[in-house]
Short mmCIF file of C-alpha atoms and ligand atoms in Angstrom, two decimals:
data_model
loop_
_atom_site.label_atom_id
_atom_site.label_comp_id
_atom_site.label_asym_id
_atom_site.label_seq_id
_atom_site.Cartn_x
_atom_site.Cartn_y
_atom_site.Cartn_z
CA UNK A 1 192.29 -73.53 126.91
CA UNK A 2 190.34 -75.31 129.64
CA UNK A 3 190.40 -78.97 130.51
CA UNK A 4 186.85 -80.14 131.07
CA UNK A 5 186.19 -80.81 134.77
CA UNK A 6 184.03 -79.43 137.56
CA UNK A 7 186.56 -76.77 138.58
CA UNK A 8 186.65 -75.26 135.11
CA UNK A 9 182.94 -75.48 134.39
CA UNK A 10 182.18 -71.85 135.26
CA UNK A 11 184.99 -70.41 133.20
CA UNK A 12 184.25 -72.06 129.84
CA UNK A 13 183.60 -69.79 126.82
CA UNK A 14 180.12 -68.29 126.79
CA UNK A 15 179.05 -69.96 123.50
CA UNK A 16 178.98 -73.31 125.29
CA UNK A 17 175.99 -73.93 127.56
CA UNK A 18 176.90 -75.52 130.90
CA UNK A 19 174.84 -76.93 133.76
CA UNK A 20 173.70 -74.10 136.00
CA UNK A 21 172.31 -76.50 138.64
CA UNK A 22 174.30 -77.58 141.68
CA UNK A 23 175.72 -80.95 140.60
CA UNK A 24 176.86 -81.75 144.12
CA UNK A 25 173.21 -81.79 145.25
CA UNK A 26 172.10 -84.19 142.50
CA UNK A 27 171.24 -87.72 143.64
CA UNK A 28 171.74 -90.64 141.29
CA UNK A 29 168.53 -92.68 141.22
CA UNK A 30 169.54 -94.26 137.91
CA UNK A 31 172.38 -96.71 137.38
CA UNK A 32 173.08 -96.92 133.67
CA UNK A 33 175.14 -99.69 132.10
CA UNK A 34 176.80 -98.84 128.77
CA UNK A 35 178.02 -95.25 128.57
CA UNK A 36 178.82 -95.01 124.87
CA UNK A 37 177.85 -92.14 122.61
CA UNK A 38 174.18 -93.06 122.27
CA UNK A 39 173.41 -93.03 125.99
CA UNK A 40 175.27 -89.77 126.42
CA UNK A 41 173.34 -88.16 123.54
CA UNK A 42 169.97 -89.52 124.62
CA UNK A 43 168.99 -90.51 128.18
CA UNK A 44 171.75 -88.47 129.84
CA UNK A 45 170.68 -85.48 127.72
CA UNK A 46 167.05 -85.80 128.89
CA UNK A 47 168.15 -86.12 132.54
CA UNK A 48 170.37 -83.05 132.15
CA UNK A 49 167.39 -81.10 130.77
CA UNK A 50 165.28 -82.12 133.76
CA UNK A 51 167.98 -80.97 136.14
CA UNK A 52 168.52 -77.72 134.25
CA UNK A 53 164.79 -76.95 134.30
CA UNK A 54 164.71 -77.66 138.03
CA UNK A 55 162.04 -80.35 137.57
CA UNK A 56 163.99 -82.93 139.58
CA UNK A 57 167.13 -83.27 141.61
CA UNK A 58 167.25 -87.02 141.94
CA UNK A 59 167.53 -88.00 138.29
CA UNK A 60 171.31 -88.11 138.26
CA UNK A 61 173.02 -91.05 136.58
CA UNK A 62 175.71 -93.37 137.83
CA UNK A 63 177.35 -94.50 134.60
CA UNK A 64 178.79 -98.02 134.57
CA UNK A 65 181.21 -99.53 132.07
CA UNK A 66 180.83 -103.30 132.16
CA UNK A 67 183.43 -104.60 129.76
CA UNK A 68 187.21 -104.33 129.56
CA UNK A 69 186.54 -102.38 126.34
CA UNK A 70 184.92 -99.64 128.49
CA UNK A 71 188.07 -98.91 130.51
CA UNK A 72 189.07 -95.92 128.39
CA UNK A 73 185.70 -94.15 128.49
CA UNK A 74 185.46 -94.75 132.26
CA UNK A 75 188.96 -93.33 132.83
CA UNK A 76 188.23 -90.26 130.76
CA UNK A 77 184.84 -89.57 132.28
CA UNK A 78 186.24 -90.06 135.79
CA UNK A 79 189.00 -87.58 135.02
CA UNK A 80 186.39 -85.14 133.66
CA UNK A 81 184.06 -85.58 136.69
CA UNK A 82 181.45 -87.23 134.46
CA UNK A 83 181.28 -84.14 132.20
CA UNK A 84 181.39 -84.16 128.40
CA UNK A 85 180.45 -81.86 125.56
CA UNK A 86 177.43 -82.76 123.45
CA UNK A 87 177.53 -81.19 119.99
CA UNK A 88 174.17 -81.23 118.31
CA UNK A 89 174.17 -80.68 114.56
CA UNK A 90 171.19 -79.30 112.66
CA UNK A 91 170.38 -80.21 109.06
CA UNK A 92 171.87 -76.85 107.96
CA UNK A 93 175.15 -77.60 109.70
CA UNK A 94 174.78 -75.22 112.66
CA UNK A 95 176.17 -76.65 115.87
CA UNK A 96 174.97 -76.29 119.45
CA UNK A 97 177.34 -77.24 122.20
CA UNK A 98 176.35 -78.05 125.76
CA UNK A 99 178.28 -79.62 128.58
CA UNK A 100 176.09 -82.36 130.03
CA UNK A 101 176.14 -82.66 133.81
CA UNK A 102 173.71 -85.48 134.61
CA UNK A 103 176.32 -88.21 134.95
CA UNK A 104 177.35 -87.57 138.52
CA UNK A 105 179.18 -90.85 139.15
CA UNK A 106 181.20 -93.21 136.96
CA UNK A 107 182.16 -96.80 137.76
CA UNK A 108 184.29 -99.32 135.89
CA UNK A 109 182.76 -102.69 136.77
CA UNK A 110 185.65 -105.13 136.08
CA UNK A 111 187.75 -103.44 138.80
CA UNK A 112 184.88 -102.68 141.20
CA UNK A 113 182.46 -105.59 141.01
CA UNK A 114 181.13 -105.49 144.56
CA UNK A 115 180.78 -101.71 144.52
CA UNK A 116 178.72 -101.87 141.31
CA UNK A 117 176.48 -104.61 142.75
CA UNK A 118 175.94 -102.56 145.91
CA UNK A 119 175.18 -99.44 143.90
CA UNK A 120 172.58 -101.33 141.86
CA UNK A 121 171.09 -102.67 145.10
CA UNK A 122 171.10 -99.32 146.90
CA UNK A 123 167.65 -98.13 148.10
CA UNK A 124 168.18 -94.82 146.25
CA UNK A 125 168.58 -96.66 142.95
CA UNK A 126 165.14 -96.83 141.35
CA UNK A 127 166.06 -97.62 137.77
CA UNK A 128 168.82 -99.71 136.23
CA UNK A 129 168.91 -98.77 132.57
CA UNK A 130 170.85 -100.48 129.81
CA UNK A 131 172.44 -99.79 126.45
CA UNK A 132 174.31 -103.05 126.04
CA UNK A 133 173.78 -103.38 122.25
CA UNK A 134 171.37 -105.64 120.39
CA UNK A 135 173.69 -108.62 120.82
CA UNK A 136 174.12 -108.04 124.55
CA UNK A 137 170.89 -109.83 125.47
CA UNK A 138 172.31 -113.23 124.65
CA UNK A 139 169.31 -114.38 122.66
CA UNK A 140 169.76 -117.28 120.28
CA UNK A 141 167.74 -116.33 117.19
CA UNK A 142 167.38 -119.95 116.12
CA UNK A 143 165.77 -121.11 119.37
CA UNK A 144 164.34 -117.78 120.56
CA UNK A 145 165.88 -118.58 123.93
CA UNK A 146 168.70 -117.56 126.24
CA UNK A 147 172.04 -118.90 125.05
CA UNK A 148 173.52 -120.93 127.93
CA UNK A 149 176.42 -122.01 125.68
CA UNK A 150 178.06 -118.58 125.88
CA UNK A 151 181.42 -118.92 127.73
CA UNK A 152 180.95 -115.80 129.87
CA UNK A 153 177.49 -116.99 130.91
CA UNK A 154 178.99 -120.34 131.92
CA UNK A 155 181.54 -118.42 133.99
CA UNK A 156 178.84 -116.37 135.71
CA UNK A 157 176.85 -119.48 136.56
CA UNK A 158 179.92 -121.12 138.07
CA UNK A 159 181.21 -117.98 139.85
CA UNK A 160 178.16 -116.01 140.98
CA UNK A 161 180.19 -113.69 143.23
CA UNK A 162 182.58 -112.74 140.46
CA UNK A 163 180.28 -111.83 137.56
CA UNK A 164 181.35 -110.75 134.09
CA UNK A 165 178.06 -110.35 132.25
CA UNK A 166 175.12 -108.05 132.82
CA UNK A 167 173.07 -111.10 133.84
CA UNK A 168 175.51 -112.00 136.61
CA UNK A 169 175.64 -108.43 137.90
CA UNK A 170 171.88 -107.92 137.86
CA UNK A 171 171.28 -111.26 139.57
CA UNK A 172 173.67 -110.41 142.40
CA UNK A 173 172.20 -106.93 142.77
CA UNK A 174 168.61 -108.17 142.85
CA UNK A 175 169.54 -110.89 145.33
CA UNK A 176 171.04 -108.23 147.59
CA UNK A 177 167.93 -106.08 147.29
CA UNK A 178 165.77 -109.05 148.20
CA UNK A 179 167.95 -110.16 151.13
CA UNK A 180 168.15 -106.65 152.57
CA UNK A 181 164.44 -106.02 152.13
CA UNK A 182 165.04 -103.17 149.69
CA UNK A 183 162.08 -102.40 147.40
CA UNK A 184 162.12 -103.52 143.79
CA UNK A 185 163.34 -101.43 140.87
CA UNK A 186 162.84 -101.08 137.15
CA UNK A 187 165.21 -102.47 134.58
CA UNK A 188 164.92 -100.33 131.50
CA UNK A 189 166.41 -101.48 128.22
CA UNK A 190 167.31 -98.68 125.79
CA UNK A 191 168.51 -100.91 122.98
CA UNK A 192 167.06 -101.30 119.49
CA UNK A 193 165.07 -104.48 119.98
CA UNK A 194 161.37 -105.09 119.45
CA UNK A 195 159.93 -105.41 122.96
CA UNK A 196 163.28 -104.52 124.51
CA UNK A 197 161.86 -104.61 128.05
CA UNK A 198 160.14 -107.95 127.48
CA UNK A 199 163.34 -109.41 126.03
CA UNK A 200 165.39 -108.07 128.94
CA UNK A 201 162.90 -109.74 131.30
CA UNK A 202 162.84 -113.03 129.41
CA UNK A 203 166.63 -113.26 129.20
CA UNK A 204 167.34 -112.21 132.79
CA UNK A 205 164.63 -114.48 134.17
CA UNK A 206 166.00 -117.45 132.18
CA UNK A 207 169.37 -116.87 133.80
CA UNK A 208 167.93 -116.40 137.31
CA UNK A 209 165.69 -119.45 136.86
CA UNK A 210 168.85 -121.48 136.45
CA UNK A 211 170.29 -120.33 139.78
CA UNK A 212 167.61 -119.33 142.27
CA UNK A 213 163.87 -119.96 142.02
CA UNK A 214 163.01 -117.89 145.08
CA UNK A 215 164.79 -114.92 143.59
CA UNK A 216 162.90 -115.49 140.35
CA UNK A 217 159.62 -115.28 142.25
CA UNK A 218 160.76 -112.06 143.95
CA UNK A 219 161.77 -110.55 140.61
CA UNK A 220 158.40 -111.43 139.10
CA UNK A 221 156.69 -109.50 141.89
CA UNK A 222 159.10 -106.61 142.41
CA UNK A 223 160.86 -105.74 139.18
CA UNK A 224 159.36 -104.17 136.06
CA UNK A 225 160.88 -103.99 132.59
CA UNK A 226 159.31 -101.08 130.69
CA UNK A 227 159.54 -101.27 126.91
CA UNK A 228 160.73 -98.23 125.01
CA UNK A 229 161.61 -96.91 121.60
CA UNK A 230 164.76 -94.80 121.56
CA UNK A 231 165.97 -92.59 118.75
CA UNK A 232 168.83 -90.20 118.05
CA UNK A 233 171.48 -90.80 115.40
CA UNK A 234 174.84 -90.67 117.14
CA UNK A 235 177.91 -91.52 115.08
CA UNK A 236 181.10 -92.72 116.72
CA UNK A 237 183.28 -89.86 117.99
CA UNK A 238 186.28 -89.28 115.70
CA UNK A 239 189.49 -87.26 116.31
CA UNK A 240 188.06 -84.38 114.22
CA UNK A 241 185.25 -84.00 116.80
CA UNK A 242 187.76 -83.67 119.62
CA UNK A 243 189.62 -81.06 117.56
CA UNK A 244 186.40 -79.22 116.81
CA UNK A 245 185.55 -78.88 120.50
CA UNK A 246 189.09 -77.68 121.06
CA UNK A 247 189.22 -75.18 118.16
CA UNK A 248 185.69 -73.87 118.19
CA UNK A 249 184.82 -73.94 121.86
CA UNK A 250 188.27 -73.89 123.48
CA UNK A 251 187.56 -76.97 125.57
CA UNK A 252 189.90 -79.87 126.11
CA UNK A 253 187.41 -82.73 126.17
CA UNK A 254 188.86 -86.17 125.49
CA UNK A 255 185.56 -87.79 124.51
CA UNK A 256 182.83 -85.43 123.34
CA UNK A 257 179.69 -86.74 121.60
CA UNK A 258 178.25 -85.56 118.29
CA UNK A 259 174.63 -86.21 117.34
CA UNK A 260 171.75 -84.97 115.24
CA UNK A 261 169.22 -82.55 116.76
CA UNK A 262 166.32 -85.00 116.30
CA UNK A 263 165.50 -86.93 119.46
CA UNK A 264 162.67 -89.24 120.49
CA UNK A 265 161.90 -91.56 123.38
CA UNK A 266 158.58 -93.37 123.62
CA UNK A 267 158.24 -95.24 126.88
CA UNK A 268 155.81 -97.67 128.48
CA UNK A 269 154.89 -96.20 131.87
CA UNK A 270 155.71 -99.18 134.05
CA UNK A 271 158.18 -98.08 136.72
CA UNK A 272 157.65 -99.96 139.97
CA UNK A 273 159.56 -97.48 142.16
CA UNK A 274 158.76 -94.30 140.31
CA UNK A 275 160.58 -92.45 137.59
CA UNK A 276 161.75 -88.95 136.65
CA UNK A 277 159.08 -86.68 135.12
CA UNK A 278 160.63 -87.12 131.69
CA UNK A 279 157.39 -85.95 130.05
CA UNK A 280 158.43 -82.42 131.12
CA UNK A 281 161.26 -82.58 128.59
CA UNK A 282 159.44 -84.18 125.66
CA UNK A 283 159.49 -87.92 126.38
CA UNK A 284 156.24 -89.63 125.30
CA UNK A 285 154.61 -92.10 127.71
CA UNK A 286 152.19 -94.51 126.03
CA UNK A 287 150.38 -97.71 126.94
CA UNK A 288 151.69 -99.74 124.05
CA UNK A 289 155.12 -98.97 122.62
CA UNK A 290 155.12 -101.88 120.15
CA UNK A 291 153.91 -99.95 117.07
CA UNK A 292 156.45 -97.16 117.64
CA UNK A 293 159.23 -99.69 118.08
CA UNK A 294 158.27 -101.53 114.92
CA UNK A 295 158.10 -98.34 112.93
CA UNK A 296 161.51 -97.23 114.10
CA UNK A 297 163.28 -100.57 113.85
CA UNK A 298 161.82 -101.60 110.50
CA UNK A 299 162.24 -98.19 108.87
CA UNK A 300 165.08 -96.26 110.51
CA UNK A 301 167.38 -99.02 111.70
CA UNK A 302 166.59 -101.19 108.69
CA UNK A 303 167.16 -98.14 106.48
CA UNK A 304 170.59 -97.78 108.02
CA UNK A 305 171.38 -101.43 107.34
CA UNK A 306 170.20 -101.14 103.73
CA UNK A 307 172.34 -98.06 103.07
CA UNK A 308 175.19 -99.55 105.09
CA UNK A 309 175.41 -102.81 103.15
CA UNK A 310 174.85 -101.24 99.73
CA UNK A 311 177.20 -98.37 100.53
CA UNK A 312 179.93 -100.62 101.92
CA UNK A 313 179.94 -102.79 98.79
CA UNK A 314 180.16 -99.72 96.57
CA UNK A 315 182.95 -98.18 98.64
CA UNK A 316 181.19 -95.27 100.36
CA UNK A 317 182.32 -94.37 103.86
CA UNK A 318 179.36 -92.53 105.31
CA UNK A 319 175.59 -92.92 105.38
CA UNK A 320 174.99 -89.46 103.92
CA UNK A 321 177.01 -90.41 100.82
CA UNK A 322 174.93 -93.55 100.31
CA UNK A 323 171.66 -91.73 101.04
CA UNK A 324 172.52 -88.96 98.58
CA UNK A 325 173.18 -91.51 95.84
CA UNK A 326 170.01 -91.43 93.74
CA UNK A 327 170.02 -95.15 92.94
CA UNK A 328 170.54 -96.22 96.52
CA UNK A 329 168.03 -93.77 97.92
CA UNK A 330 165.40 -94.91 95.39
CA UNK A 331 166.09 -98.52 96.35
CA UNK A 332 165.74 -97.69 100.04
CA UNK A 333 162.51 -95.75 99.60
CA UNK A 334 161.02 -98.66 97.63
CA UNK A 335 162.18 -101.07 100.32
CA UNK A 336 160.42 -98.95 102.92
CA UNK A 337 157.24 -98.46 100.88
CA UNK A 338 156.80 -101.90 99.32
CA UNK A 339 158.36 -104.28 101.84
CA UNK A 340 158.52 -102.77 105.33
CA UNK A 341 155.46 -100.50 105.49
CA UNK A 342 152.84 -103.09 104.46
CA UNK A 343 153.76 -105.29 107.42
CA UNK A 344 153.65 -102.53 110.04
CA UNK A 345 150.46 -102.40 112.02
CA UNK A 346 148.78 -100.40 114.76
CA UNK A 347 150.02 -97.10 113.41
CA UNK A 348 146.64 -95.60 112.62
CA UNK A 349 146.77 -91.83 112.69
CA UNK A 350 150.50 -91.76 112.16
CA UNK A 351 151.74 -90.00 109.04
CA UNK A 352 154.16 -92.66 107.84
CA UNK A 353 154.86 -90.84 104.59
CA UNK A 354 156.11 -87.82 106.53
CA UNK A 355 158.08 -90.07 108.87
CA UNK A 356 159.84 -91.73 105.93
CA UNK A 357 160.55 -88.34 104.33
CA UNK A 358 162.10 -87.14 107.56
CA UNK A 359 164.21 -90.30 107.80
CA UNK A 360 165.59 -89.74 104.31
CA UNK A 361 166.48 -86.15 105.25
CA UNK A 362 168.15 -87.33 108.45
CA UNK A 363 170.15 -89.97 106.56
CA UNK A 364 171.32 -87.30 104.10
CA UNK A 365 172.57 -84.97 106.85
CA UNK A 366 176.12 -84.47 105.65
CA UNK A 367 177.22 -82.80 108.87
CA UNK A 368 176.62 -85.98 110.84
CA UNK A 369 178.81 -88.16 108.63
CA UNK A 370 177.58 -91.31 110.33
CA UNK A 371 180.08 -94.06 109.58
CA UNK A 372 179.06 -96.99 107.38
CA UNK A 373 181.52 -99.01 109.45
CA UNK A 374 179.47 -98.22 112.59
CA UNK A 375 176.25 -99.27 110.91
CA UNK A 376 177.71 -102.54 109.59
CA UNK A 377 179.39 -103.66 112.81
CA UNK A 378 177.69 -106.44 114.75
CA UNK A 379 175.26 -107.04 111.89
CA UNK A 380 174.70 -110.61 113.08
CA UNK A 381 172.74 -109.08 115.96
CA UNK A 382 171.19 -106.25 113.93
CA UNK A 383 169.81 -108.05 110.85
CA UNK A 384 167.54 -110.35 112.90
CA UNK A 385 166.01 -107.27 114.56
CA UNK A 386 165.97 -104.78 111.70
CA UNK A 387 165.44 -106.67 108.42
CA UNK A 388 164.42 -110.28 109.09
CA UNK A 389 161.13 -109.51 110.89
CA UNK A 390 159.94 -107.80 107.69
CA UNK A 391 160.99 -110.84 105.66
CA UNK A 392 159.16 -113.18 108.04
CA UNK A 393 155.95 -111.15 107.87
CA UNK A 394 156.22 -110.86 104.10
CA UNK A 395 156.64 -114.64 103.85
CA UNK A 396 153.31 -115.01 105.60
CA UNK A 397 151.72 -112.33 103.42
CA UNK A 398 152.24 -111.11 99.89
CA UNK A 399 155.83 -112.26 99.64
CA UNK A 400 157.41 -108.93 98.77
CA UNK A 401 160.98 -109.38 99.96
CA UNK A 402 163.08 -108.92 96.81
CA UNK A 403 165.01 -105.96 98.16
CA UNK A 404 165.48 -107.52 101.59
CA UNK A 405 166.91 -110.62 99.92
CA UNK A 406 169.26 -108.40 97.95
CA UNK A 407 170.45 -106.67 101.14
CA UNK A 408 171.13 -110.03 102.80
CA UNK A 409 173.10 -111.09 99.72
CA UNK A 410 175.03 -107.80 99.89
CA UNK A 411 175.77 -108.59 103.55
CA UNK A 412 177.15 -111.96 102.49
CA UNK A 413 179.45 -110.18 100.00
CA UNK A 414 180.36 -107.63 102.70
CA UNK A 415 181.90 -110.47 104.67
CA UNK A 416 184.47 -110.98 101.93
CA UNK A 417 186.25 -108.11 103.71
CA UNK A 418 186.73 -105.73 100.76
CA UNK A 419 184.51 -103.45 98.68
CA UNK A 420 184.13 -103.97 94.96
CA UNK A 421 187.06 -101.60 94.32
CA UNK A 422 189.28 -103.86 96.40
CA UNK A 423 189.60 -101.62 99.49
CA UNK A 424 189.83 -103.84 102.56
CA UNK A 425 188.05 -103.31 105.88
CA UNK A 426 187.64 -105.12 109.21
CA UNK A 427 184.56 -107.20 109.95
CA UNK A 428 183.61 -106.28 113.52
CA UNK A 429 181.22 -108.92 114.73
CA UNK A 430 181.19 -111.46 117.57
CA UNK A 431 180.77 -114.18 114.97
CA UNK A 432 183.01 -112.61 112.30
CA UNK A 433 184.92 -115.84 111.70
CA UNK A 434 181.76 -117.82 111.10
CA UNK A 435 180.38 -115.10 108.81
CA UNK A 436 183.56 -114.88 106.79
CA UNK A 437 183.98 -118.63 106.49
CA UNK A 438 180.38 -118.98 105.29
CA UNK A 439 180.81 -116.15 102.79
CA UNK A 440 183.90 -117.94 101.41
CA UNK A 441 182.03 -121.24 101.17
CA UNK A 442 179.33 -119.75 98.94
CA UNK A 443 181.58 -120.51 95.96
CA UNK A 444 180.82 -124.22 96.47
CA UNK A 445 177.54 -123.91 98.32
CA UNK A 446 175.56 -120.80 97.34
CA UNK A 447 173.39 -121.11 100.45
CA UNK A 448 176.25 -121.46 102.95
CA UNK A 449 175.69 -117.99 104.40
CA UNK A 450 171.94 -118.41 104.75
CA UNK A 451 172.57 -121.65 106.65
CA UNK A 452 173.92 -119.76 109.71
CA UNK A 453 171.09 -120.79 112.00
CA UNK A 454 171.88 -118.51 114.93
CA UNK A 455 171.18 -115.55 112.62
CA UNK A 456 168.66 -116.76 110.03
CA UNK A 457 166.79 -119.51 111.89
CA UNK A 458 165.10 -121.67 109.25
CA UNK A 459 165.03 -119.08 106.47
CA UNK A 460 167.11 -121.35 104.27
CA UNK A 461 164.09 -123.66 104.01
CA UNK A 462 161.84 -120.95 102.61
CA UNK A 463 161.98 -121.73 98.91
CA UNK A 464 160.65 -118.42 97.58
CA UNK A 465 163.06 -116.39 99.68
CA UNK A 466 165.96 -118.65 98.76
CA UNK A 467 165.25 -118.12 95.04
CA UNK A 468 165.32 -114.34 95.44
CA UNK A 469 168.46 -114.50 97.57
CA UNK A 470 170.27 -116.73 95.13
CA UNK A 471 169.44 -114.50 92.16
CA UNK A 472 170.71 -111.53 94.14
CA UNK A 473 173.95 -113.28 95.00
CA UNK A 474 174.51 -114.33 91.40
CA UNK A 475 173.90 -110.78 90.25
CA UNK A 476 176.29 -109.38 92.83
CA UNK A 477 178.94 -111.88 91.76
CA UNK A 478 178.55 -110.79 88.18
CA UNK A 479 177.86 -107.05 88.23
CA UNK A 480 178.71 -103.91 90.18
CA UNK A 481 176.23 -103.16 92.93
CA UNK A 482 175.10 -99.92 91.27
CA UNK A 483 174.14 -101.83 88.13
CA UNK A 484 172.19 -104.36 90.17
CA UNK A 485 170.40 -101.64 92.12
CA UNK A 486 169.52 -99.74 88.95
CA UNK A 487 168.07 -102.92 87.46
CA UNK A 488 165.95 -103.60 90.55
CA UNK A 489 164.79 -99.99 90.61
CA UNK A 490 163.51 -100.21 87.04
CA UNK A 491 162.32 -103.81 86.81
CA UNK A 492 161.15 -104.07 90.41
CA UNK A 493 162.57 -107.57 90.66
CA UNK A 494 165.92 -109.27 91.05
CA UNK A 495 165.61 -111.80 88.26
CA UNK A 496 167.32 -110.73 85.04
CA UNK A 497 169.09 -112.30 82.14
CA UNK A 498 172.84 -112.44 82.26
C1 CS2 B 1 171.91 -97.73 113.91
C2 CS2 B 1 171.47 -97.14 115.24
O1 CS2 B 1 173.33 -99.21 115.08
C3 CS2 B 1 172.71 -99.01 114.04
O2 CS2 B 1 172.75 -99.78 113.10
O3 CS2 B 1 170.81 -97.95 113.10
O4 CS2 B 1 172.54 -96.96 116.10
C4 CS2 B 1 170.72 -95.82 115.02
O5 CS2 B 1 171.61 -94.81 114.61
C5 CS2 B 1 169.99 -95.39 116.26
O6 CS2 B 1 169.13 -96.40 116.66
C6 CS2 B 1 169.23 -94.10 115.99
O7 CS2 B 1 168.26 -93.89 116.94
#
């Protein structure tokens, strides 16, 4: 049995692929913040492929954990010399294992603030990429602007040399680059947000504008924020995955990653100081990423949220269970076809039918066992990006949002903290208290949940949506979710007689 580290790399069992390139010669031109499963299954995988193919030697990654929460992953990856096993699962259940070698440095920011700032400002760093979650951009959905009321942001404004948030770190790093005459760099968001680069720019520039106008001018001239659409379903690692790596591949890896074999990255080619030749390993570079982002967010991510909320209420634990349930899958397909697809645009030439079929197959992959709990966490940041844009467009168009309204009502019920069989679960959300309190208040005020402005903006004033939402909530209060879904599937509407 081998502990995973650089010494043992050459003596691992032969059914596990390992980096054959010289890791000690790899330069890290990318500093990546947020080294959870998704980054390690996606960008780090692409960089590893480039290194393995010998296309580049400078596309190594310095992985940074920004939050106290990241201490464990940073400790483990440091102990394992940045190495981890990626287990890719096909639709037929076959598994490919590869040790990924592209993360050549690991840093835990809370204990090494200055070192992280200097690394980001280093002339060899060309790209600072981010997976900081949808909520990490500090956007207030009600105002569409940067949220200066956030306590950590207030701290960073008052203590610029001792940052806690990504905005404080980036500001210090860019200031150092400017003061030292180092060239600009690209800040590349890899989160599931429409116009993720543009949002990263808008949020960071709002913060910088508050502290240093000269720096803001420098950033406008020297930093680019390419937009991109990222895709690979990566469930949270569970103890059974660690055991599997141990039993099947005889590797002691404390934090492997499991993902599907499907992978996609569509990127806007706007890198001010150059970029790795990712196109050599299948990344698509396009002029306008927006249509791809919309398609993915409004169909895949929204699809996850639909199955997640319906499945959670019913008492399913994984997405494949919910997607294999005929009633739920019919509901989802109709949501995609009748509500989301009509408001997508700019996708001429794209076979959306085939894309939706492939999504349904991916959701049903029972070997992935993606957790419903993972999908439902932080929904206050996800719903405004995945479901509400469809509702907003439908409100301006033909008004087909019955199923979306039902999903929002199911989310309200989800915040009661137990499924309809009475099994309790945790609500993991930065505003969980507010969500739960509002869900409780619906007994007296049916619209209490919809009144959460930071999530729904002014949706509560949209009469037609409110009617659909209220019918959905009444139905969910009265009947089991399967009965409601069956009724919607046949009648195509939420309104029914009690
Ligand atoms: C999921 C995503 O977080 C979510 O709700 O929809 O993590 C999804 O699995 C990825 O975006 C797939 O590319």
